[in-house]
Coordinates of C-alpha atoms and ligand atoms in Angstrom, one line a residue:
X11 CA 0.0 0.0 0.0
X12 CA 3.0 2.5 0.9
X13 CA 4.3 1.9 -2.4
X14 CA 1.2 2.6 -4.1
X15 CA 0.7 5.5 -2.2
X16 CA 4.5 6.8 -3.3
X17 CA 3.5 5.8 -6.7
X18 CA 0.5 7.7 -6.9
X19 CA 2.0 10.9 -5.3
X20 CA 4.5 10.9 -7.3
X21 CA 2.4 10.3 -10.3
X22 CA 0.8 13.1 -9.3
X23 CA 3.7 15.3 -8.8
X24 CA 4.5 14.7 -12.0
X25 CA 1.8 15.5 -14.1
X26 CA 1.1 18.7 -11.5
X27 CA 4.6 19.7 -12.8
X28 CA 3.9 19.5 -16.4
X29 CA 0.7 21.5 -16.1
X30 CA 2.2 24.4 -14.5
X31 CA 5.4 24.2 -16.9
X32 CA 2.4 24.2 -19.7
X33 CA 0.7 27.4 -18.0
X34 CA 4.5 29.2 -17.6
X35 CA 5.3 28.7 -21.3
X36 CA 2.2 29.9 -22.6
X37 CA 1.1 32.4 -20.2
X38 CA 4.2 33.8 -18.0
X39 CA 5.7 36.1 -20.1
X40 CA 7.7 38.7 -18.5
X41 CA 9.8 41.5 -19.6
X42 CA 13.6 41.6 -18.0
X43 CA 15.9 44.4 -17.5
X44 CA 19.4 45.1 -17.8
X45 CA 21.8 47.8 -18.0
X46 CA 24.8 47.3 -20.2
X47 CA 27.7 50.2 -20.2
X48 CA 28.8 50.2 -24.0
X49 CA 28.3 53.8 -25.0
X50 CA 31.0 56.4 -25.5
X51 CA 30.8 59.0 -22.1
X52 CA 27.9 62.0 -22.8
X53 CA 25.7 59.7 -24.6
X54 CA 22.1 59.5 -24.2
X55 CA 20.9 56.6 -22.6
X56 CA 19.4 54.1 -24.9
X57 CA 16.6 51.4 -24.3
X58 CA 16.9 48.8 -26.6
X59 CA 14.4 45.7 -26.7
X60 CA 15.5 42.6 -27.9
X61 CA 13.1 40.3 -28.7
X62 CA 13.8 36.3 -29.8
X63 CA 12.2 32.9 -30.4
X64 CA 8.7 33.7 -30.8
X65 CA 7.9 30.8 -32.4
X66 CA 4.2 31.7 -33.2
X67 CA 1.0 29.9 -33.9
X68 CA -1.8 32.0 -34.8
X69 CA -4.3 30.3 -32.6
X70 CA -1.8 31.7 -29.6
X71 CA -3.8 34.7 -28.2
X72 CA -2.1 35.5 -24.5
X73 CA 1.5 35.6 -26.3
X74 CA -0.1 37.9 -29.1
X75 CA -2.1 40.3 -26.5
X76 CA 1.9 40.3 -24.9
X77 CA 3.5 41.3 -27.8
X78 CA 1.1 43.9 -28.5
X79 CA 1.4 45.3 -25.3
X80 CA 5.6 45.5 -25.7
X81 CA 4.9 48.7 -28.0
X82 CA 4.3 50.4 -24.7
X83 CA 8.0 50.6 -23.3
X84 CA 8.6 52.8 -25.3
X85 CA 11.8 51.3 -26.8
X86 CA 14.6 53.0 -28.8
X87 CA 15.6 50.1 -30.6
X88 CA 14.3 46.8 -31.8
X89 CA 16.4 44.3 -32.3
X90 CA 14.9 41.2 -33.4
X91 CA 17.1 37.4 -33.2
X92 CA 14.9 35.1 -35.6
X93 CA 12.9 32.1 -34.6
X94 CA 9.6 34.0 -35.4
X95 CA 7.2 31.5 -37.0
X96 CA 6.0 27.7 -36.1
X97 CA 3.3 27.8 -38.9
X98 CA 3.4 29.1 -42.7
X99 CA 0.1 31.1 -42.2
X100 CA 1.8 32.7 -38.9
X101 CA 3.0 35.5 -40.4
X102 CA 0.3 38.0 -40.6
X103 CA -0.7 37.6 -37.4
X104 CA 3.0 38.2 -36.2
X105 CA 3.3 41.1 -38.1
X106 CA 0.1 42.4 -36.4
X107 CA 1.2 41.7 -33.4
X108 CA 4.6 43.6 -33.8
X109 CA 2.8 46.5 -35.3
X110 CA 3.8 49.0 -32.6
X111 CA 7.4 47.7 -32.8
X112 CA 7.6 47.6 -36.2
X113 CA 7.6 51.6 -36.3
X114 CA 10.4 52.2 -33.7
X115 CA 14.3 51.7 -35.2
X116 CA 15.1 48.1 -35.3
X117 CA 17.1 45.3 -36.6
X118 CA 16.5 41.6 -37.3
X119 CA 18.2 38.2 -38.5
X120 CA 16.7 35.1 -39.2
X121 CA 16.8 31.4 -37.1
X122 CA 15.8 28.3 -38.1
X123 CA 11.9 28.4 -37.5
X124 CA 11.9 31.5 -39.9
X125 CA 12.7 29.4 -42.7
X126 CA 11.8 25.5 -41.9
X127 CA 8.9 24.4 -40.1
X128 CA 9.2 22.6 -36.2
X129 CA 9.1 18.7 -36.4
X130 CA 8.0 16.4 -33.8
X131 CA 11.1 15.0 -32.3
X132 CA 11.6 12.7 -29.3
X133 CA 11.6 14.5 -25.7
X134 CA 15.1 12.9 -25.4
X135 CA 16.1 14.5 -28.1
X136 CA 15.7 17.9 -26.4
X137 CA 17.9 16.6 -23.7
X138 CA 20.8 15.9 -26.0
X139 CA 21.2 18.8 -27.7
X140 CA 19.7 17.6 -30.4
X141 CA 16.7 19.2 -31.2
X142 CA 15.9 21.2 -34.0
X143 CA 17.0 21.4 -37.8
X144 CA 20.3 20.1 -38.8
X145 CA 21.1 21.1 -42.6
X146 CA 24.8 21.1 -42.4
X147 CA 25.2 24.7 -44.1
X148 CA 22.9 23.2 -47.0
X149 CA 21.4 26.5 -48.5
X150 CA 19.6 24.8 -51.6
X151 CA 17.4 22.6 -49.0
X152 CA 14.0 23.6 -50.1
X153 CA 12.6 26.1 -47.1
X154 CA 8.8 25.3 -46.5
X155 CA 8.1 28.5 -44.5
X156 CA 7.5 32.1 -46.0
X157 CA 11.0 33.7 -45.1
X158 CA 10.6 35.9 -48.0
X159 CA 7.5 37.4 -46.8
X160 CA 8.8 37.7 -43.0
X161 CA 11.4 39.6 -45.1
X162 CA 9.5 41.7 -46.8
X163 CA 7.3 42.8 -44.1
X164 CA 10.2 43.4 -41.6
X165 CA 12.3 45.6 -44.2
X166 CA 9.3 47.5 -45.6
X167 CA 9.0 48.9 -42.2
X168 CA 12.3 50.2 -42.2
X169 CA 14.3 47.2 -39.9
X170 CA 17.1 46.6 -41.1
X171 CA 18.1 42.7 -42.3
X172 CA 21.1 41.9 -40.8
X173 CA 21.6 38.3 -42.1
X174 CA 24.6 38.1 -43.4
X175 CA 25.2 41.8 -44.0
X176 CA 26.1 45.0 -41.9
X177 CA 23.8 47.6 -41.4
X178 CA 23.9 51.2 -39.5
X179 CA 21.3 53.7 -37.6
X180 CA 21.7 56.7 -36.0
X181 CA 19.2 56.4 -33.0
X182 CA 18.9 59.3 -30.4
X183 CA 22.4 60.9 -32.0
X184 CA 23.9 57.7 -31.1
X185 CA 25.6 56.4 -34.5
X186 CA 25.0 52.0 -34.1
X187 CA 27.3 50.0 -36.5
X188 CA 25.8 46.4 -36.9
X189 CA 27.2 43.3 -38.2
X190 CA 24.9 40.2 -38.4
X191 CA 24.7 36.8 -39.2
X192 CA 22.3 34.2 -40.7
X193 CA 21.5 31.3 -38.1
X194 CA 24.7 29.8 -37.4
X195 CA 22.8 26.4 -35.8
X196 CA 22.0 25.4 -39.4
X197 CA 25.6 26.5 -40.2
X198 CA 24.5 30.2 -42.4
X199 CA 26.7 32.2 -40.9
X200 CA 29.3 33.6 -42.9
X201 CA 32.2 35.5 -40.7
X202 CA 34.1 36.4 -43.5
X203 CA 33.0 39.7 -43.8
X204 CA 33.0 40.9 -39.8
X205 CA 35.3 43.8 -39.4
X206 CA 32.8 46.2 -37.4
X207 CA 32.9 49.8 -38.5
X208 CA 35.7 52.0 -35.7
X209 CA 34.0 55.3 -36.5
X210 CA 30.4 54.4 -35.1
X211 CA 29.9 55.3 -31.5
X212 CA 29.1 51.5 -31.0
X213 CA 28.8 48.9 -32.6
X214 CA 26.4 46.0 -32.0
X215 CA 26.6 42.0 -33.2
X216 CA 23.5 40.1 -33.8
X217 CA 22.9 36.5 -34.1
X218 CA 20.6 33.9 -33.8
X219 CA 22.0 31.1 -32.2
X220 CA 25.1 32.1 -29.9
X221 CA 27.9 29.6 -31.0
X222 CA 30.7 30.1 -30.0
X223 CA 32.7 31.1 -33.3
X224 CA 30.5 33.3 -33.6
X225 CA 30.9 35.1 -30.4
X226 CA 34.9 35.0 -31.1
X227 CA 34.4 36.3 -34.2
X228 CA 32.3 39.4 -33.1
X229 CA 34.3 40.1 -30.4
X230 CA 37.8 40.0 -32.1
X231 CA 35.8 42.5 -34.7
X232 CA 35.7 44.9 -32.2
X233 CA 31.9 44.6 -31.5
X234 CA 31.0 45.9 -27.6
X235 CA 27.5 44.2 -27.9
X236 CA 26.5 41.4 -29.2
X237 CA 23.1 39.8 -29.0
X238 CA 21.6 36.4 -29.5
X239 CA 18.7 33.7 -28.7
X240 CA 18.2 30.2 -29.9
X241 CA 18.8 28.3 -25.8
X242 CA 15.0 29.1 -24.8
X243 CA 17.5 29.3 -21.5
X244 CA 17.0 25.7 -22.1
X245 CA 13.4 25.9 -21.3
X246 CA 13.6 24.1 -18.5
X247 CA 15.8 25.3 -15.6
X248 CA 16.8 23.1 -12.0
X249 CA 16.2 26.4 -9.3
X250 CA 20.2 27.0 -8.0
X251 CA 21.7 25.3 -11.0
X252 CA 20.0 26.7 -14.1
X253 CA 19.7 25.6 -17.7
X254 CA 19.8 21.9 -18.2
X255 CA 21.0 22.8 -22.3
X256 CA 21.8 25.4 -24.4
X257 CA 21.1 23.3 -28.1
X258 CA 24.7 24.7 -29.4
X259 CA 28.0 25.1 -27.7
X260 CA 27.6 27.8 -25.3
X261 CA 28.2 26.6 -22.0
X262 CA 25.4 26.2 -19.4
X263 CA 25.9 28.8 -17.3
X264 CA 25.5 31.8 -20.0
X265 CA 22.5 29.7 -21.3
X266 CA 20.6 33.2 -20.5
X267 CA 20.8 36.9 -19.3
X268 CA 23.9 39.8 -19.6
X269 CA 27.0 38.0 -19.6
X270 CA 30.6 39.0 -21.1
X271 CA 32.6 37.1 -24.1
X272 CA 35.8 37.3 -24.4
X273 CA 39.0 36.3 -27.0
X274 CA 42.6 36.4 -26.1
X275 CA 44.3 39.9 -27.0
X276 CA 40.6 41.6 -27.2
X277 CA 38.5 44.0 -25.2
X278 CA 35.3 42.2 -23.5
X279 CA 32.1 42.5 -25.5
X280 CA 29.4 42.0 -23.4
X281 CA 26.8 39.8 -24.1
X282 CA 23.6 39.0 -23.9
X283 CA 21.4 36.1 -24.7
X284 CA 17.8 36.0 -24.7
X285 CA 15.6 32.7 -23.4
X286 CA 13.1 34.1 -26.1
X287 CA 9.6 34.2 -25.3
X288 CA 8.2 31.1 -27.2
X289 CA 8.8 26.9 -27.6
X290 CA 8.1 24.4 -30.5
X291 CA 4.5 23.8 -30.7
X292 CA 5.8 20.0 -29.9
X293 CA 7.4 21.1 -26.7
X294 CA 5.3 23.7 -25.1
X295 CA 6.7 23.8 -21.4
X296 CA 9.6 25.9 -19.3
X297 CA 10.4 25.5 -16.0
X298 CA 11.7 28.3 -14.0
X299 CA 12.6 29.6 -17.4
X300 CA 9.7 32.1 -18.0
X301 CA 8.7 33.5 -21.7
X302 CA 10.4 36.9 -21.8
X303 CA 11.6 40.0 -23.8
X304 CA 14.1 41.9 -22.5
X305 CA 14.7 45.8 -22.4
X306 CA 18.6 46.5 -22.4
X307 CA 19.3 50.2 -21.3
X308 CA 22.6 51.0 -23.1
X309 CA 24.7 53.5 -20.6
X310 CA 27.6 56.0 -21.4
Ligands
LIG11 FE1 13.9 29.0 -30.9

């Protein structure tokens, strides 16, 4: 009887765990702040909201209402690391949903759920780094979700696309150099073209997925910031010892949050990696991980 008692509270336990990691994904989102000191001295502070891993369905109505509401900070800056779809007819309704956004200064580049749809993988899987899609730097595999239109609506706006490519904005009289990448997780990235530009008053690396030659790479180019997504903060989190995964080569503990990279011979950049505010449809739980967008205040 005492074991079928353990059983059943733990049974119990179990599925009481799942439901409440089901309510935090879908209806915890919060917004984070941080305070990064990368502008020259005299500067006007800048708020900057970076946004990542939306991963939307249309049929998802709290995380929509969110987004919408984002508009409302009052941001300076946009910037925008990819993951945005989980459904081909999920792009109108995103693009609603950024509306207010999509009018203030902002950036973007592109992750793997902007160009292939989610597939249903085993829960190990997730555990082993191994979720997602792998297509090996393959840029002729056919892409069944409208990038293209993503594209379009993003750029017509006035964001700028980063993938691949530099960009520059002059927000507040602060002139922002930007160097980006295409998702480096499905091997996109191309670093051959980094050098950031020295007479900007900052200048600002954006990718999806933080791997680590990538973070080198920006960092030796003389970047100060550099933003990513991708981990989902690996979704589920163990309170006092954090993120379980990251799904690339990142280690653990900078999973999520304002940390620093570094190479040898170069200045710190500092960092910082979003935990995104969205899952797979296949995998929709987080742990101590809430959904979040995060406002960076950029400091002389
Ligand atoms: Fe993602």
């Amino acid at each position: 009887m005492a074991l079928g008692r353990l059983l059943a509270a733990t049974t119990a336990l179990g599925l009481g765990t799942l439901g409440y990691s089901y309510i935090e994904a879908t209806r915890r989102f919060v917004v984070r702040e941080f305070t990064a000191p990368v502008l020259p001295a005299g500067h006007e502070p800048l708020r900057v909201l970076h946004l990542s891993d939306i991963h939307l369905l249309p049929g998802q109505l709290p995380k929509r209402e969110w987004l919408e509401s984002l508009a409302a900070l009052e941001p300076d800056l946009v910037v925008n690391t990819g993951d945005n779809l989980a459904r081909a007819d999920s792009v109108a309704p995103l693009v609603a949903s950024l509306a207010g956004l999509l009018d203030v200064p902002g950036v973007f580049v592109f992750g793997s759920n902007d160009y292939f749809s989610p597939k249903l993988k085993s829960p190990t899987s997730y555990l082993s780094g191994g979720t997602g899609v792998d297509v090996g730097g393959d840029w002729s595999r056919p892409r069944d979700l409208p990038f293209e239109d993503l594209r379009a609506a993003f750029t017509q706006q006035g964001w700028l696309d980063l993938n691949n490519d530099r960009g520059e904005l002059t927000v507040k009289g602060t002139h922002i150099a930007f160097t980006g990448v295409d998702d480096p997780h499905l091997r996109f990235d191309r670093l051959d073209h980094l050098p950031a530009d020295a007479t900007a008053d900052l200048r600002i690396g954006v990718a999806h997925a933080p791997y680590l030659r990538v973070l080198d790479s920006f960092n030796a180019a003389g970047n100060e910031l550099i933003l990513a997504g991708h981990t989902h903060g690996g979704q589920l989190q163990v309170p006092g010892f954090g993120a379980l995964v990251t799904n690339c080569d990142i280690d653990r503990g900078r999973a999520n949050g304002l940390h620093t990279h570094r190479t040898p011979g170069h200045d710190a950049s500092w960092l910082h990696v979003s935990a995104g505010c969205g899952t797979s449809p296949f995998t929709p739980f987080r742990f101590s991980c809430r959904p979040e967008a995060t406002v960076l205040t950029l400091t002389g």
